[in-house]
Amino acid sequence: MSIAIGIIGLGTVGSGTVKILFENQSLIKKRLGCPLIIKKIAVRDPSLPRLVEVPDTLLTTDVESLFRDPDIKIVVELIGGLEPARTFILQAIKAGKHVVTANKAVLAEYGQEIFKAAKEAGVDVAFEAAVGGGIPIIKTLKESLAGNRILSLTGIVNGTCNYILTRMTEENISFEEVLSQAQKAGYAEADPSLDIDGLDAAHKLVILTTLAYGTEVSIDDIYVEGIRNIEPTDIAFAKEFGFVTKLLAMCKETEEGLEVRVHPTLIPEKHVLASVRMAYNAFYIRGDAVGDVLLYGLGAGQLPTGSAVVSDIIDLARNVLSGGSGRVPPLSYQLSDLARLPIKPMDKVVCRYYFRFSVLDRPGVLSKIAGILGQNNISIASVIQKGREEKGPVPIVMLTHEAREASVRKALEEIDQLNIVIAPTKFLRIEKP
C-alpha cells in the first residue's frame, strides 16, 4: 500500500517539500510504514525553471484534477495568499481530501470556515508550517502542552524584521540601509510591507492566540505596529540601559482580558530572546504546569518550512492508515468549545516605557517634562541627558516604571505641544517576557 498526495504550488516551500519527500523517501517509509507518493503537482506554468528537479509527468495546470483523483488522499496547498488558496482548500475538503497548508493569511482570515468544513467532511487540516517555519510551535501548543493553561506566549515570529533589527543593533546603520541590503540578499521582499509593518506577525499571532486560549480572535483584535520608525539612536540608547530591541508578538491572560499585540519592544539583554539573531525565530511560552519553554530555529526558508509541511503530511498519512480523523482538534480546543474571550484594549495595557525627547537646551526643560509625566501618574525610573555637540536638539532619554498606555499617550501629546520640544517624542514599550 502507498499513500498518494497532490501538491498545489512549486515555489520556495513547494520545492523544499518535494526535495525532502524525494531525498528522504526511504526514511519516511520506515517511520510511516508505507511509501508516500507524489502523484500530481499543480503549477501555473510547467515550463518555468524550478528549484528542484521534478519529472514533467507530475506537473499539471489543472488544479481540480487533484480533487477529482480518488487515489489522492492528501492535498498540500502551498501557493499562499487568500484567493484562490481559500477556494482550493475548501474544494479539497469537499472532495474528502485531508489538507496540509502553510498559509497563515488564509487561516487567520478564514480559519473558522475551513475548520468547520473539515469537521463536517470528516477530514483533517494541518498547518504546522504556517507559523515558525521548521519550529514545531503548532504541535507543541496542540499536543505537548495540552494539559497546561497558557499564561503567556511571546514570539520573535518574523525573520525579516529580526534580521533588520539585528543588523541595526550590531552595525549601527539605518533602517533604510539595512532594508535595501536585505532585499538584495533575498531576506526581504521587493514590497516588504507585510513584514516590516507587522502584519505577517499579526496573522501568525491570530493562529497562536486561538491555539493557546481557545478564543475566536481576528486580525482586527490585534494592536499592530511595525519597525519602520525604529532609529539607530534609540537602539543605541536602549543598549546603554541594558536592553535589546525586538519585534515581538505577544498574547497573555490578564484580569481585564487577553492582551494580543505586535510591536517593537525593548527586552533585557540577558533574556534568552535577546540572543535570537538575524533571521531566526523563537517562541517563549509560560504554562501553569510546565513553567517556561523556549522553541528556537529558522522561521522560514525552503527546507525548514518544507520540513514542517512534510511532518504534517506524515501525520495525516497516519490518519489515513488508521482510518480516522479528528483525533487532535485542529485548533487545540474542540470547535464547539471555542469562545469569544474579551480582548483588553491597548489603552489599558500596563508596562514600562522608553522615551526620547528632542528639546531645546534651556534651563527647566527636564522639570517641565517630569511635571507633565507626574500629572499623568507616570513615574521616572532612569534618565540620560546629553549635551549637544552642534546646534540642534538635545536628547533626553527616560525609562519609566509601569504606566498605563492611555496615560502615556495623553502625557506625550501634552509634552509634544511644548515650545521647547522640537520633534515628536519617540517611545518604545519595555517587556520582560
PDB file of N, CA and C in Angstrom, residues 52-89:
ATOM      1  N   VAL A  52      13.864  22.577  -7.762  1.00  0.00           N
ATOM      2  CA  VAL A  52      14.053  21.146  -7.562  1.00  0.00           C
ATOM      3  C   VAL A  52      13.681  20.438  -8.868  1.00  0.00           C
ATOM      4  N   GLU A  53      14.398  19.381  -9.182  1.00  0.00           N
ATOM      5  CA  GLU A  53      14.103  18.625 -10.405  1.00  0.00           C
ATOM      6  C   GLU A  53      12.874  17.734 -10.178  1.00  0.00           C
ATOM      7  N   VAL A  54      11.896  17.895 -11.072  1.00  0.00           N
ATOM      8  CA  VAL A  54      10.650  17.143 -10.964  1.00  0.00           C
ATOM      9  C   VAL A  54      10.316  16.569 -12.341  1.00  0.00           C
ATOM     10  N   PRO A  55       9.937  15.309 -12.430  1.00  0.00           N
ATOM     11  CA  PRO A  55       9.523  14.748 -13.728  1.00  0.00           C
ATOM     12  C   PRO A  55       8.347  15.522 -14.310  1.00  0.00           C
ATOM     13  N   ASP A  56       8.413  15.813 -15.589  1.00  0.00           N
ATOM     14  CA  ASP A  56       7.345  16.572 -16.245  1.00  0.00           C
ATOM     15  C   ASP A  56       5.992  15.883 -16.108  1.00  0.00           C
ATOM     16  N   THR A  57       6.011  14.569 -15.978  1.00  0.00           N
ATOM     17  CA  THR A  57       4.750  13.817 -15.893  1.00  0.00           C
ATOM     18  C   THR A  57       3.972  14.122 -14.616  1.00  0.00           C
ATOM     19  N   LEU A  58       4.645  14.688 -13.611  1.00  0.00           N
ATOM     20  CA  LEU A  58       3.955  15.019 -12.363  1.00  0.00           C
ATOM     21  C   LEU A  58       3.243  16.364 -12.436  1.00  0.00           C
ATOM     22  N   LEU A  59       3.655  17.218 -13.369  1.00  0.00           N
ATOM     23  CA  LEU A  59       3.146  18.580 -13.405  1.00  0.00           C
ATOM     24  C   LEU A  59       1.831  18.674 -14.169  1.00  0.00           C
ATOM     25  N   THR A  60       0.943  19.536 -13.654  1.00  0.00           N
ATOM     26  CA  THR A  60      -0.334  19.787 -14.316  1.00  0.00           C
ATOM     27  C   THR A  60      -0.760  21.223 -14.062  1.00  0.00           C
ATOM     28  N   THR A  61      -1.520  21.773 -14.987  1.00  0.00           N
ATOM     29  CA  THR A  61      -2.107  23.096 -14.767  1.00  0.00           C
ATOM     30  C   THR A  61      -3.562  22.981 -14.309  1.00  0.00           C
ATOM     31  N   ASP A  62      -4.054  21.780 -14.237  1.00  0.00           N
ATOM     32  CA  ASP A  62      -5.448  21.526 -13.843  1.00  0.00           C
ATOM     33  C   ASP A  62      -5.514  21.218 -12.347  1.00  0.00           C
ATOM     34  N   VAL A  63      -5.698  22.260 -11.556  1.00  0.00           N
ATOM     35  CA  VAL A  63      -5.727  22.079 -10.099  1.00  0.00           C
ATOM     36  C   VAL A  63      -6.849  21.128  -9.691  1.00  0.00           C
ATOM     37  N   GLU A  64      -7.991  21.263 -10.324  1.00  0.00           N
ATOM     38  CA  GLU A  64      -9.149  20.470  -9.904  1.00  0.00           C
ATOM     39  C   GLU A  64      -8.968  18.977 -10.154  1.00  0.00           C
ATOM     40  N   SER A  65      -8.003  18.629 -10.983  1.00  0.00           N
ATOM     41  CA  SER A  65      -7.742  17.200 -11.203  1.00  0.00           C
ATOM     42  C   SER A  65      -7.249  16.528  -9.926  1.00  0.00           C
ATOM     43  N   LEU A  66      -6.631  17.310  -9.028  1.00  0.00           N
ATOM     44  CA  LEU A  66      -6.188  16.757  -7.736  1.00  0.00           C
ATOM     45  C   LEU A  66      -7.385  16.388  -6.877  1.00  0.00           C
ATOM     46  N   PHE A  67      -8.453  17.189  -6.979  1.00  0.00           N
ATOM     47  CA  PHE A  67      -9.639  16.936  -6.158  1.00  0.00           C
ATOM     48  C   PHE A  67     -10.468  15.779  -6.723  1.00  0.00           C
ATOM     49  N   ARG A  68     -10.408  15.611  -8.049  1.00  0.00           N
ATOM     50  CA  ARG A  68     -11.193  14.539  -8.691  1.00  0.00           C
ATOM     51  C   ARG A  68     -10.528  13.178  -8.577  1.00  0.00           C
ATOM     52  N   ASP A  69      -9.223  13.166  -8.374  1.00  0.00           N
ATOM     53  CA  ASP A  69      -8.469  11.904  -8.384  1.00  0.00           C
ATOM     54  C   ASP A  69      -8.752  11.123  -7.102  1.00  0.00           C
ATOM     55  N   PRO A  70      -9.380   9.952  -7.203  1.00  0.00           N
ATOM     56  CA  PRO A  70      -9.721   9.184  -5.993  1.00  0.00           C
ATOM     57  C   PRO A  70      -8.498   8.618  -5.277  1.00  0.00           C
ATOM     58  N   ASP A  71      -7.369   8.505  -5.981  1.00  0.00           N
ATOM     59  CA  ASP A  71      -6.171   7.962  -5.348  1.00  0.00           C
ATOM     60  C   ASP A  71      -5.506   8.965  -4.408  1.00  0.00           C
ATOM     61  N   ILE A  72      -5.668  10.246  -4.697  1.00  0.00           N
ATOM     62  CA  ILE A  72      -5.026  11.277  -3.866  1.00  0.00           C
ATOM     63  C   ILE A  72      -5.791  11.441  -2.556  1.00  0.00           C
ATOM     64  N   LYS A  73      -5.119  11.186  -1.456  1.00  0.00           N
ATOM     65  CA  LYS A  73      -5.749  11.256  -0.133  1.00  0.00           C
ATOM     66  C   LYS A  73      -5.446  12.574   0.589  1.00  0.00           C
ATOM     67  N   ILE A  74      -4.315  13.187   0.231  1.00  0.00           N
ATOM     68  CA  ILE A  74      -3.880  14.412   0.923  1.00  0.00           C
ATOM     69  C   ILE A  74      -3.541  15.466  -0.124  1.00  0.00           C
ATOM     70  N   VAL A  75      -4.108  16.656   0.032  1.00  0.00           N
ATOM     71  CA  VAL A  75      -3.803  17.791  -0.836  1.00  0.00           C
ATOM     72  C   VAL A  75      -2.992  18.802  -0.035  1.00  0.00           C
ATOM     73  N   VAL A  76      -1.894  19.265  -0.620  1.00  0.00           N
ATOM     74  CA  VAL A  76      -0.982  20.192   0.061  1.00  0.00           C
ATOM     75  C   VAL A  76      -1.043  21.541  -0.651  1.00  0.00           C
ATOM     76  N   GLU A  77      -1.562  22.564   0.021  1.00  0.00           N
ATOM     77  CA  GLU A  77      -1.704  23.903  -0.577  1.00  0.00           C
ATOM     78  C   GLU A  77      -0.511  24.755  -0.201  1.00  0.00           C
ATOM     79  N   LEU A  78       0.279  25.185  -1.203  1.00  0.00           N
ATOM     80  CA  LEU A  78       1.497  25.941  -0.943  1.00  0.00           C
ATOM     81  C   LEU A  78       1.636  27.155  -1.871  1.00  0.00           C
ATOM     82  N   ILE A  79       0.495  27.770  -2.227  1.00  0.00           N
ATOM     83  CA  ILE A  79       0.571  28.931  -3.115  1.00  0.00           C
ATOM     84  C   ILE A  79       0.516  30.254  -2.353  1.00  0.00           C
ATOM     85  N   GLY A  80       0.032  30.224  -1.109  1.00  0.00           N
ATOM     86  CA  GLY A  80      -0.028  31.449  -0.319  1.00  0.00           C
ATOM     87  C   GLY A  80      -1.144  32.372  -0.767  1.00  0.00           C
ATOM     88  N   GLY A  81      -1.314  33.490  -0.015  1.00  0.00           N
ATOM     89  CA  GLY A  81      -2.360  34.448  -0.349  1.00  0.00           C
ATOM     90  C   GLY A  81      -3.741  33.955   0.046  1.00  0.00           C
ATOM     91  N   LEU A  82      -4.743  34.843  -0.115  1.00  0.00           N
ATOM     92  CA  LEU A  82      -6.103  34.496   0.297  1.00  0.00           C
ATOM     93  C   LEU A  82      -6.860  33.723  -0.778  1.00  0.00           C
ATOM     94  N   GLU A  83      -6.844  34.227  -1.974  1.00  0.00           N
ATOM     95  CA  GLU A  83      -7.500  33.540  -3.088  1.00  0.00           C
ATOM     96  C   GLU A  83      -6.506  33.375  -4.239  1.00  0.00           C
ATOM     97  N   PRO A  84      -6.564  32.242  -4.922  1.00  0.00           N
ATOM     98  CA  PRO A  84      -7.558  31.164  -4.828  1.00  0.00           C
ATOM     99  C   PRO A  84      -7.260  30.110  -3.764  1.00  0.00           C
ATOM    100  N   ALA A  85      -6.323  30.389  -2.842  1.00  0.00           N
ATOM    101  CA  ALA A  85      -5.947  29.366  -1.857  1.00  0.00           C
ATOM    102  C   ALA A  85      -7.155  28.904  -1.037  1.00  0.00           C
ATOM    103  N   ARG A  86      -7.953  29.871  -0.559  1.00  0.00           N
ATOM    104  CA  ARG A  86      -9.136  29.502   0.238  1.00  0.00           C
ATOM    105  C   ARG A  86     -10.052  28.578  -0.558  1.00  0.00           C
ATOM    106  N   THR A  87     -10.325  28.940  -1.798  1.00  0.00           N
ATOM    107  CA  THR A  87     -11.214  28.132  -2.636  1.00  0.00           C
ATOM    108  C   THR A  87     -10.653  26.733  -2.858  1.00  0.00           C
ATOM    109  N   PHE A  88      -9.368  26.633  -3.129  1.00  0.00           N
ATOM    110  CA  PHE A  88      -8.751  25.322  -3.350  1.00  0.00           C
ATOM    111  C   PHE A  88      -8.835  24.452  -2.090  1.00  0.00           C
ATOM    112  N   ILE A  89      -8.573  25.052  -0.936  1.00  0.00           N
ATOM    113  CA  ILE A  89      -8.646  24.292   0.319  1.00  0.00           C
ATOM    114  C   ILE A  89     -10.068  23.761   0.541  1.00  0.00           C
TER     115      ILE A  89
END
